[in-house]
Amino acid sequence: MTRAGLAAARSSTAQLAKIVPQVDDGQWELPSACAGWRVIDVVAHLAALATEAVDPPPPDPAWPEVRERYHDLRVDERRGLSHADVLDEWRQSTPRQLDLLAAAQERPGADEPVEVPGLGTYPRHLLANTMAFNVFCHLRDDLLAPDGPLPLTLPEPTDDQVAPAIDFMLAGLPQMQGPELTATLRRPLVLDLTGPGATTVTVHPATAPDGLLTVTPGAAAPTRVQSTALDFIAWATTRKPWRDHCTITGDPADATPFLDRLDII
């Protein structure tokens, strides 16, 4: 089970809860580092995810198929709300979302596959890691300085917060872009992530014409991409250019097309 993901989701959520009362009305309206979203829109996004987790809406064929555009839709629905209303939704739905994620760690349902439209299929227990990733990334990369607009500080990220986010990103990596990303990799490629959340994995090409990439633990290829795990969260989501944060050893031609295309949502 991914109880570490649940703990990380709770930890980053608690840190966001400490930040919220320090933000004034003018700061809520500042552009965040997430393109097109204000600071309040980032919280609206997290509120929308929490509300949908506890009270799923019926599917609508008019929804955008691209997950990022779906997120934009949900944020746009909340743009007319006051700051207080957005924060109230987030405060009310988030504890219930965490309770659901805690229940998802228990068998027999923990290993049940759950499709997240536009993002792939995951065992139910791993959904805690999606929240750990979302809250950590939006808080640290989109809201807080130096990349975000809020001149507020938190303790340095810990391995316990970062590793579950990385686990979700690596689980989603083969699925989110499907054939588009698969086509960029001809030979195995090592991702060597250091610092908090450190891990080393090998990304393998598809073994069948309609197959996807696979990710396995350890280093099993001569070409290696090294980065900190914290930087990986930023560049693998295209918030920052990978060239500014990665060192390639081996054949750059084995890595560059993959790195140019990678965009974890």
C-alpha positions as protocol buffer text, in pm:
chain_id: "A"
residue {
  index: 1
  type: MET
  ca { x: 0 y: 0 z: 0 }
}
residue {
  index: 2
  type: THR
  ca { x: 102 y: 363 z: -38 }
}
residue {
  index: 3
  type: ARG
  ca { x: 49 y: 487 z: 314 }
}
residue {
  index: 4
  type: ALA
  ca { x: 352 y: 707 z: 254 }
}
residue {
  index: 5
  type: GLY
  ca { x: 149 y: 882 z: -15 }
}
residue {
  index: 6
  type: LEU
  ca { x: -132 y: 945 z: 229 }
}
residue {
  index: 7
  type: ALA
  ca { x: 111 y: 1084 z: 488 }
}
residue {
  index: 8
  type: ALA
  ca { x: 268 y: 1311 z: 223 }
}
residue {
  index: 9
  type: ALA
  ca { x: -72 y: 1437 z: 109 }
}
residue {
  index: 10
  type: ARG
  ca { x: -160 y: 1521 z: 467 }
}
residue {
  index: 11
  type: SER
  ca { x: 174 y: 1688 z: 530 }
}
residue {
  index: 12
  type: SER
  ca { x: 166 y: 1918 z: 226 }
}
residue {
  index: 13
  type: THR
  ca { x: -201 y: 1996 z: 286 }
}
residue {
  index: 14
  type: ALA
  ca { x: -121 y: 2099 z: 642 }
}
residue {
  index: 15
  type: GLN
  ca { x: 154 y: 2327 z: 513 }
}
residue {
  index: 16
  type: LEU
  ca { x: -83 y: 2487 z: 263 }
}
residue {
  index: 17
  type: ALA
  ca { x: -331 y: 2540 z: 547 }
}
residue {
  index: 18
  type: LYS
  ca { x: -63 y: 2736 z: 735 }
}
residue {
  index: 19
  type: ILE
  ca { x: 8 y: 2950 z: 429 }
}
residue {
  index: 20
  type: VAL
  ca { x: -355 y: 3038 z: 349 }
}
residue {
  index: 21
  type: PRO
  ca { x: -418 y: 3275 z: 644 }
}
residue {
  index: 22
  type: GLN
  ca { x: -102 y: 3471 z: 553 }
}
residue {
  index: 23
  type: VAL
  ca { x: -227 y: 3559 z: 204 }
}
residue {
  index: 24
  type: ASP
  ca { x: -411 y: 3891 z: 167 }
}
residue {
  index: 25
  type: ASP
  ca { x: -680 y: 3983 z: -86 }
}
residue {
  index: 26
  type: GLY
  ca { x: -435 y: 4141 z: -326 }
}
residue {
  index: 27
  type: GLN
  ca { x: -202 y: 3841 z: -320 }
}
residue {
  index: 28
  type: TRP
  ca { x: -487 y: 3601 z: -402 }
}
residue {
  index: 29
  type: GLU
  ca { x: -523 y: 3788 z: -732 }
}
residue {
  index: 30
  type: LEU
  ca { x: -155 y: 3767 z: -830 }
}
residue {
  index: 31
  type: PRO
  ca { x: -59 y: 3546 z: -1127 }
}
residue {
  index: 32
  type: SER
  ca { x: 75 y: 3214 z: -1002 }
}
residue {
  index: 33
  type: ALA
  ca { x: 357 y: 3028 z: -1173 }
}
residue {
  index: 34
  type: CYS
  ca { x: 93 y: 2796 z: -1323 }
}
residue {
  index: 35
  type: ALA
  ca { x: 20 y: 2961 z: -1657 }
}
residue {
  index: 36
  type: GLY
  ca { x: -319 y: 3131 z: -1672 }
}
residue {
  index: 37
  type: TRP
  ca { x: -407 y: 3078 z: -1307 }
}
residue {
  index: 38
  type: ARG
  ca { x: -407 y: 3330 z: -1024 }
}
residue {
  index: 39
  type: VAL
  ca { x: -306 y: 3227 z: -675 }
}
residue {
  index: 40
  type: ILE
  ca { x: -672 y: 3178 z: -582 }
}
residue {
  index: 41
  type: ASP
  ca { x: -724 y: 2968 z: -896 }
}
residue {
  index: 42
  type: VAL
  ca { x: -461 y: 2720 z: -778 }
}
residue {
  index: 43
  type: VAL
  ca { x: -659 y: 2670 z: -456 }
}
residue {
  index: 44
  type: ALA
  ca { x: -979 y: 2650 z: -662 }
}
residue {
  index: 45
  type: HIS
  ca { x: -819 y: 2368 z: -862 }
}
residue {
  index: 46
  type: LEU
  ca { x: -732 y: 2177 z: -545 }
}
residue {
  index: 47
  type: ALA
  ca { x: -1081 y: 2242 z: -410 }
}
residue {
  index: 48
  type: ALA
  ca { x: -1236 y: 2114 z: -732 }
}
residue {
  index: 49
  type: LEU
  ca { x: -1031 y: 1793 z: -717 }
}
residue {
  index: 50
  type: ALA
  ca { x: -1131 y: 1739 z: -355 }
}
residue {
  index: 51
  type: THR
  ca { x: -1500 y: 1801 z: -423 }
}
residue {
  index: 52
  type: GLU
  ca { x: -1503 y: 1565 z: -720 }
}
residue {
  index: 53
  type: ALA
  ca { x: -1332 y: 1296 z: -513 }
}
residue {
  index: 54
  type: VAL
  ca { x: -1602 y: 1303 z: -245 }
}
residue {
  index: 55
  type: ASP
  ca { x: -1899 y: 1378 z: -472 }
}
residue {
  index: 56
  type: PRO
  ca { x: -1816 y: 1264 z: -828 }
}
residue {
  index: 57
  type: PRO
  ca { x: -2020 y: 1441 z: -1095 }
}
residue {
  index: 58
  type: PRO
  ca { x: -2193 y: 1233 z: -1362 }
}
residue {
  index: 59
  type: PRO
  ca { x: -1982 y: 1201 z: -1679 }
}
residue {
  index: 60
  type: ASP
  ca { x: -2050 y: 1464 z: -1945 }
}
residue {
  index: 61
  type: PRO
  ca { x: -1946 y: 1405 z: -2308 }
}
residue {
  index: 62
  type: ALA
  ca { x: -1889 y: 1780 z: -2343 }
}
residue {
  index: 63
  type: TRP
  ca { x: -1595 y: 1771 z: -2101 }
}
residue {
  index: 64
  type: PRO
  ca { x: -1254 y: 1829 z: -2264 }
}
residue {
  index: 65
  type: GLU
  ca { x: -1062 y: 1507 z: -2324 }
}
residue {
  index: 66
  type: VAL
  ca { x: -728 y: 1676 z: -2254 }
}
residue {
  index: 67
  type: ARG
  ca { x: -686 y: 1665 z: -1878 }
}
residue {
  index: 68
  type: GLU
  ca { x: -527 y: 2010 z: -1849 }
}
residue {
  index: 69
  type: ARG
  ca { x: -819 y: 2168 z: -2032 }
}
residue {
  index: 70
  type: TYR
  ca { x: -1057 y: 1984 z: -1800 }
}
residue {
  index: 71
  type: HIS
  ca { x: -877 y: 2135 z: -1504 }
}
residue {
  index: 72
  type: ASP
  ca { x: -908 y: 2478 z: -1666 }
}
residue {
  index: 73
  type: LEU
  ca { x: -1283 y: 2419 z: -1705 }
}
residue {
  index: 74
  type: ARG
  ca { x: -1327 y: 2346 z: -1335 }
}
residue {
  index: 75
  type: VAL
  ca { x: -1122 y: 2651 z: -1238 }
}
residue {
  index: 76
  type: ASP
  ca { x: -1318 y: 2870 z: -1478 }
}
residue {
  index: 77
  type: GLU
  ca { x: -1642 y: 2756 z: -1311 }
}
residue {
  index: 78
  type: ARG
  ca { x: -1512 y: 2905 z: -986 }
}
residue {
  index: 79
  type: ARG
  ca { x: -1375 y: 3236 z: -1115 }
}
residue {
  index: 80
  type: GLY
  ca { x: -1689 y: 3421 z: -1011 }
}
residue {
  index: 81
  type: LEU
  ca { x: -1666 y: 3304 z: -651 }
}
residue {
  index: 82
  type: SER
  ca { x: -1523 y: 3516 z: -375 }
}
residue {
  index: 83
  type: HIS
  ca { x: -1191 y: 3425 z: -221 }
}
residue {
  index: 84
  type: ALA
  ca { x: -1375 y: 3318 z: 94 }
}
residue {
  index: 85
  type: ASP
  ca { x: -1606 y: 3085 z: -101 }
}
residue {
  index: 86
  type: VAL
  ca { x: -1315 y: 2915 z: -277 }
}
residue {
  index: 87
  type: LEU
  ca { x: -1132 y: 2870 z: 51 }
}
residue {
  index: 88
  type: ASP
  ca { x: -1445 y: 2737 z: 221 }
}
residue {
  index: 89
  type: GLU
  ca { x: -1487 y: 2472 z: -49 }
}
residue {
  index: 90
  type: TRP
  ca { x: -1123 y: 2371 z: -13 }
}
residue {
  index: 91
  type: ARG
  ca { x: -1148 y: 2354 z: 368 }
}
residue {
  index: 92
  type: GLN
  ca { x: -1470 y: 2152 z: 361 }
}
residue {
  index: 93
  type: SER
  ca { x: -1384 y: 1901 z: 88 }
}
residue {
  index: 94
  type: THR
  ca { x: -1016 y: 1836 z: 157 }
}
residue {
  index: 95
  type: PRO
  ca { x: -1057 y: 1652 z: 490 }
}
residue {
  index: 96
  type: ARG
  ca { x: -1320 y: 1429 z: 331 }
}
residue {
  index: 97
  type: GLN
  ca { x: -1087 y: 1362 z: 38 }
}
residue {
  index: 98
  type: LEU
  ca { x: -812 y: 1258 z: 280 }
}
residue {
  index: 99
  type: ASP
  ca { x: -1056 y: 1027 z: 460 }
}
residue {
  index: 100
  type: LEU
  ca { x: -1142 y: 860 z: 130 }
}
residue {
  index: 101
  type: LEU
  ca { x: -774 y: 818 z: 46 }
}
residue {
  index: 102
  type: ALA
  ca { x: -717 y: 661 z: 387 }
}
residue {
  index: 103
  type: ALA
  ca { x: -997 y: 412 z: 324 }
}
residue {
  index: 104
  type: ALA
  ca { x: -844 y: 337 z: -18 }
}
residue {
  index: 105
  type: GLN
  ca { x: -540 y: 189 z: 157 }
}
residue {
  index: 106
  type: GLU
  ca { x: -748 y: -101 z: 290 }
}
residue {
  index: 107
  type: ARG
  ca { x: -806 y: -431 z: 114 }
}
residue {
  index: 108
  type: PRO
  ca { x: -987 y: -564 z: -76 }
}
residue {
  index: 109
  type: GLY
  ca { x: -1039 y: -241 z: -271 }
}
residue {
  index: 110
  type: ALA
  ca { x: -686 y: -103 z: -244 }
}
residue {
  index: 111
  type: ASP
  ca { x: -557 y: -281 z: -553 }
}
residue {
  index: 112
  type: GLU
  ca { x: -866 y: -218 z: -764 }
}
residue {
  index: 113
  type: PRO
  ca { x: -771 y: -35 z: -1087 }
}
residue {
  index: 114
  type: VAL
  ca { x: -915 y: 315 z: -1116 }
}
residue {
  index: 115
  type: GLU
  ca { x: -914 y: 511 z: -1440 }
}
residue {
  index: 116
  type: VAL
  ca { x: -836 y: 879 z: -1404 }
}
residue {
  index: 117
  type: PRO
  ca { x: -956 y: 1033 z: -1733 }
}
residue {
  index: 118
  type: GLY
  ca { x: -667 y: 1173 z: -1931 }
}
residue {
  index: 119
  type: LEU
  ca { x: -406 y: 1050 z: -1683 }
}
residue {
  index: 120
  type: GLY
  ca { x: -417 y: 671 z: -1696 }
}
residue {
  index: 121
  type: THR
  ca { x: -516 y: 381 z: -1470 }
}
residue {
  index: 122
  type: TYR
  ca { x: -379 y: 331 z: -1120 }
}
residue {
  index: 123
  type: PRO
  ca { x: -441 y: 102 z: -824 }
}
residue {
  index: 124
  type: ARG
  ca { x: -683 y: 274 z: -591 }
}
residue {
  index: 125
  type: HIS
  ca { x: -429 y: 304 z: -311 }
}
residue {
  index: 126
  type: LEU
  ca { x: -197 y: 508 z: -536 }
}
residue {
  index: 127
  type: LEU
  ca { x: -452 y: 788 z: -565 }
}
residue {
  index: 128
  type: ALA
  ca { x: -309 y: 920 z: -238 }
}
residue {
  index: 129
  type: ASN
  ca { x: 13 y: 984 z: -426 }
}
residue {
  index: 130
  type: THR
  ca { x: -172 y: 1190 z: -686 }
}
residue {
  index: 131
  type: MET
  ca { x: -286 y: 1425 z: -412 }
}
residue {
  index: 132
  type: ALA
  ca { x: 62 y: 1428 z: -258 }
}
residue {
  index: 133
  type: PHE
  ca { x: 200 y: 1532 z: -597 }
}
residue {
  index: 134
  type: ASN
  ca { x: -69 y: 1790 z: -673 }
}
residue {
  index: 135
  type: VAL
  ca { x: -54 y: 1973 z: -343 }
}
residue {
  index: 136
  type: PHE
  ca { x: 324 y: 1964 z: -317 }
}
residue {
  index: 137
  type: CYS
  ca { x: 385 y: 2082 z: -674 }
}
residue {
  index: 138
  type: HIS
  ca { x: 124 y: 2360 z: -673 }
}
residue {
  index: 139
  type: LEU
  ca { x: 228 y: 2485 z: -331 }
}
residue {
  index: 140
  type: ARG
  ca { x: 605 y: 2474 z: -377 }
}
residue {
  index: 141
  type: ASP
  ca { x: 638 y: 2550 z: -749 }
}
residue {
  index: 142
  type: ASP
  ca { x: 335 y: 2765 z: -831 }
}
residue {
  index: 143
  type: LEU
  ca { x: 255 y: 2963 z: -518 }
}
residue {
  index: 144
  type: LEU
  ca { x: 567 y: 3019 z: -311 }
}
residue {
  index: 145
  type: ALA
  ca { x: 871 y: 3225 z: -405 }
}
residue {
  index: 146
  type: PRO
  ca { x: 1111 y: 3211 z: -577 }
}
residue {
  index: 147
  type: ASP
  ca { x: 903 y: 3075 z: -867 }
}
residue {
  index: 148
  type: GLY
  ca { x: 561 y: 3173 z: -734 }
}
residue {
  index: 149
  type: PRO
  ca { x: 451 y: 3519 z: -620 }
}
residue {
  index: 150
  type: LEU
  ca { x: 406 y: 3461 z: -246 }
}
residue {
  index: 151
  type: PRO
  ca { x: 704 y: 3578 z: -37 }
}
residue {
  index: 152
  type: LEU
  ca { x: 637 y: 3316 z: 230 }
}
residue {
  index: 153
  type: THR
  ca { x: 856 y: 3032 z: 349 }
}
residue {
  index: 154
  type: LEU
  ca { x: 819 y: 2672 z: 459 }
}
residue {
  index: 155
  type: PRO
  ca { x: 1070 y: 2422 z: 594 }
}
residue {
  index: 156
  type: GLU
  ca { x: 1283 y: 2253 z: 330 }
}
residue {
  index: 157
  type: PRO
  ca { x: 1102 y: 1965 z: 159 }
}
residue {
  index: 158
  type: THR
  ca { x: 1161 y: 1623 z: 312 }
}
residue {
  index: 159
  type: ASP
  ca { x: 1208 y: 1285 z: 152 }
}
residue {
  index: 160
  type: ASP
  ca { x: 874 y: 1181 z: 304 }
}
residue {
  index: 161
  type: GLN
  ca { x: 699 y: 1458 z: 109 }
}
residue {
  index: 162
  type: VAL
  ca { x: 887 y: 1429 z: -219 }
}
residue {
  index: 163
  type: ALA
  ca { x: 923 y: 1053 z: -271 }
}
residue {
  index: 164
  type: PRO
  ca { x: 546 y: 980 z: -294 }
}
residue {
  index: 165
  type: ALA
  ca { x: 507 y: 1258 z: -550 }
}
residue {
  index: 166
  type: ILE
  ca { x: 788 y: 1109 z: -757 }
}
residue {
  index: 167
  type: ASP
  ca { x: 628 y: 764 z: -730 }
}
residue {
  index: 168
  type: PHE
  ca { x: 309 y: 899 z: -886 }
}
residue {
  index: 169
  type: MET
  ca { x: 498 y: 1080 z: -1161 }
}
residue {
  index: 170
  type: LEU
  ca { x: 684 y: 765 z: -1257 }
}
residue {
  index: 171
  type: ALA
  ca { x: 363 y: 561 z: -1251 }
}
residue {
  index: 172
  type: GLY
  ca { x: 200 y: 815 z: -1479 }
}
residue {
  index: 173
  type: LEU
  ca { x: 495 y: 866 z: -1711 }
}
residue {
  index: 174
  type: PRO
  ca { x: 417 y: 576 z: -1950 }
}
residue {
  index: 175
  type: GLN
  ca { x: 45 y: 653 z: -1958 }
}
residue {
  index: 176
  type: MET
  ca { x: -19 y: 1025 z: -1975 }
}
residue {
  index: 177
  type: GLN
  ca { x: 123 y: 1085 z: -2322 }
}
residue {
  index: 178
  type: GLY
  ca { x: 89 y: 732 z: -2451 }
}
residue {
  index: 179
  type: PRO
  ca { x: 219 y: 675 z: -2807 }
}
residue {
  index: 180
  type: GLU
  ca { x: 339 y: 1036 z: -2831 }
}
residue {
  index: 181
  type: LEU
  ca { x: 605 y: 982 z: -2565 }
}
residue {
  index: 182
  type: THR
  ca { x: 662 y: 616 z: -2651 }
}
residue {
  index: 183
  type: ALA
  ca { x: 776 y: 712 z: -3000 }
}
residue {
  index: 184
  type: THR
  ca { x: 1065 y: 920 z: -2861 }
}
residue {
  index: 185
  type: LEU
  ca { x: 1251 y: 634 z: -2690 }
}
residue {
  index: 186
  type: ARG
  ca { x: 1453 y: 385 z: -2896 }
}
residue {
  index: 187
  type: ARG
  ca { x: 1686 y: 256 z: -2625 }
}
residue {
  index: 188
  type: PRO
  ca { x: 1655 y: 231 z: -2245 }
}
residue {
  index: 189
  type: LEU
  ca { x: 1726 y: 548 z: -2050 }
}
residue {
  index: 190
  type: VAL
  ca { x: 1819 y: 587 z: -1684 }
}
residue {
  index: 191
  type: LEU
  ca { x: 1665 y: 863 z: -1473 }
}
residue {
  index: 192
  type: ASP
  ca { x: 1888 y: 924 z: -1172 }
}
residue {
  index: 193
  type: LEU
  ca { x: 1713 y: 1155 z: -925 }
}
residue {
  index: 194
  type: THR
  ca { x: 1901 y: 1280 z: -621 }
}
residue {
  index: 195
  type: GLY
  ca { x: 1829 y: 1463 z: -296 }
}
residue {
  index: 196
  type: PRO
  ca { x: 1492 y: 1438 z: -118 }
}
residue {
  index: 197
  type: GLY
  ca { x: 1283 y: 1184 z: -309 }
}
residue {
  index: 198
  type: ALA
  ca { x: 1594 y: 1023 z: -460 }
}
residue {
  index: 199
  type: THR
  ca { x: 1543 y: 722 z: -683 }
}
residue {
  index: 200
  type: THR
  ca { x: 1704 y: 562 z: -986 }
}
residue {
  index: 201
  type: VAL
  ca { x: 1489 y: 400 z: -1253 }
}
residue {
  index: 202
  type: THR
  ca { x: 1522 y: 286 z: -1612 }
}
residue {
  index: 203
  type: VAL
  ca { x: 1266 y: 381 z: -1874 }
}
residue {
  index: 204
  type: HIS
  ca { x: 1237 y: 107 z: -2137 }
}
residue {
  index: 205
  type: PRO
  ca { x: 1104 y: 135 z: -2492 }
}
residue {
  index: 206
  type: ALA
  ca { x: 782 y: -41 z: -2584 }
}
residue {
  index: 207
  type: THR
  ca { x: 824 y: -404 z: -2681 }
}
residue {
  index: 208
  type: ALA
  ca { x: 520 y: -419 z: -2911 }
}
residue {
  index: 209
  type: PRO
  ca { x: 387 y: -186 z: -3182 }
}
residue {
  index: 210
  type: ASP
  ca { x: 94 y: -79 z: -2967 }
}
residue {
  index: 211
  type: GLY
  ca { x: 278 y: -99 z: -2636 }
}
residue {
  index: 212
  type: LEU
  ca { x: 387 y: 172 z: -2395 }
}
residue {
  index: 213
  type: LEU
  ca { x: 704 y: 258 z: -2211 }
}
residue {
  index: 214
  type: THR
  ca { x: 782 y: 72 z: -1890 }
}
residue {
  index: 215
  type: VAL
  ca { x: 968 y: 194 z: -1582 }
}
residue {
  index: 216
  type: THR
  ca { x: 1176 y: -41 z: -1367 }
}
residue {
  index: 217
  type: PRO
  ca { x: 1390 y: 21 z: -1057 }
}
residue {
  index: 218
  type: GLY
  ca { x: 1767 y: 55 z: -1095 }
}
residue {
  index: 219
  type: ALA
  ca { x: 2010 y: 158 z: -1366 }
}
residue {
  index: 220
  type: ALA
  ca { x: 1997 y: -69 z: -1671 }
}
residue {
  index: 221
  type: ALA
  ca { x: 2122 y: 150 z: -1954 }
}
residue {
  index: 222
  type: PRO
  ca { x: 2442 y: 336 z: -2048 }
}
residue {
  index: 223
  type: THR
  ca { x: 2271 y: 670 z: -2103 }
}
residue {
  index: 224
  type: ARG
  ca { x: 2176 y: 848 z: -1784 }
}
residue {
  index: 225
  type: VAL
  ca { x: 1986 y: 1167 z: -1704 }
}
residue {
  index: 226
  type: GLN
  ca { x: 2074 y: 1308 z: -1364 }
}
residue {
  index: 227
  type: SER
  ca { x: 1871 y: 1572 z: -1181 }
}
residue {
  index: 228
  type: THR
  ca { x: 1750 y: 1638 z: -831 }
}
residue {
  index: 229
  type: ALA
  ca { x: 1407 y: 1494 z: -760 }
}
residue {
  index: 230
  type: LEU
  ca { x: 1283 y: 1841 z: -669 }
}
residue {
  index: 231
  type: ASP
  ca { x: 1394 y: 1976 z: -1005 }
}
residue {
  index: 232
  type: PHE
  ca { x: 1236 y: 1674 z: -1176 }
}
residue {
  index: 233
  type: ILE
  ca { x: 898 y: 1782 z: -1041 }
}
residue {
  index: 234
  type: ALA
  ca { x: 947 y: 2120 z: -1210 }
}
residue {
  index: 235
  type: TRP
  ca { x: 1099 y: 2022 z: -1544 }
}
residue {
  index: 236
  type: ALA
  ca { x: 906 y: 1699 z: -1601 }
}
residue {
  index: 237
  type: THR
  ca { x: 586 y: 1905 z: -1572 }
}
residue {
  index: 238
  type: THR
  ca { x: 737 y: 2159 z: -1817 }
}
residue {
  index: 239
  type: ARG
  ca { x: 738 y: 2434 z: -1557 }
}
residue {
  index: 240
  type: LYS
  ca { x: 1110 y: 2477 z: -1620 }
}
residue {
  index: 241
  type: PRO
  ca { x: 1338 y: 2380 z: -1912 }
}
residue {
  index: 242
  type: TRP
  ca { x: 1496 y: 2041 z: -1856 }
}
residue {
  index: 243
  type: ARG
  ca { x: 1823 y: 2162 z: -2009 }
}
residue {
  index: 244
  type: ASP
  ca { x: 1874 y: 2394 z: -1712 }
}
residue {
  index: 245
  type: HIS
  ca { x: 1845 y: 2112 z: -1459 }
}
residue {
  index: 246
  type: CYS
  ca { x: 1969 y: 1788 z: -1616 }
}
residue {
  index: 247
  type: THR
  ca { x: 2308 y: 1634 z: -1685 }
}
residue {
  index: 248
  type: ILE
  ca { x: 2322 y: 1368 z: -1955 }
}
residue {
  index: 249
  type: THR
  ca { x: 2595 y: 1106 z: -1961 }
}
residue {
  index: 250
  type: GLY
  ca { x: 2618 y: 862 z: -2250 }
}
residue {
  index: 251
  type: ASP
  ca { x: 2451 y: 932 z: -2583 }
}
residue {
  index: 252
  type: PRO
  ca { x: 2243 y: 1252 z: -2578 }
}
residue {
  index: 253
  type: ALA
  ca { x: 2051 y: 1124 z: -2880 }
}
residue {
  index: 254
  type: ASP
  ca { x: 1901 y: 854 z: -2657 }
}
residue {
  index: 255
  type: ALA
  ca { x: 1771 y: 1112 z: -2411 }
}
residue {
  index: 256
  type: THR
  ca { x: 1696 y: 1440 z: -2587 }
}
residue {
  index: 257
  type: PRO
  ca { x: 1381 y: 1344 z: -2784 }
}
residue {
  index: 258
  type: PHE
  ca { x: 1231 y: 1190 z: -2470 }
}
residue {
  index: 259
  type: LEU
  ca { x: 1315 y: 1490 z: -2253 }
}
residue {
  index: 260
  type: ASP
  ca { x: 1183 y: 1733 z: -2513 }
}
residue {
  index: 261
  type: ARG
  ca { x: 846 y: 1558 z: -2519 }
}
residue {
  index: 262
  type: LEU
  ca { x: 795 y: 1460 z: -2154 }
}
residue {
  index: 263
  type: ASP
  ca { x: 506 y: 1651 z: -1988 }
}
residue {
  index: 264
  type: ILE
  ca { x: 363 y: 1497 z: -1673 }
}
residue {
  index: 265
  type: ILE
  ca { x: 31 y: 1652 z: -1574 }
}
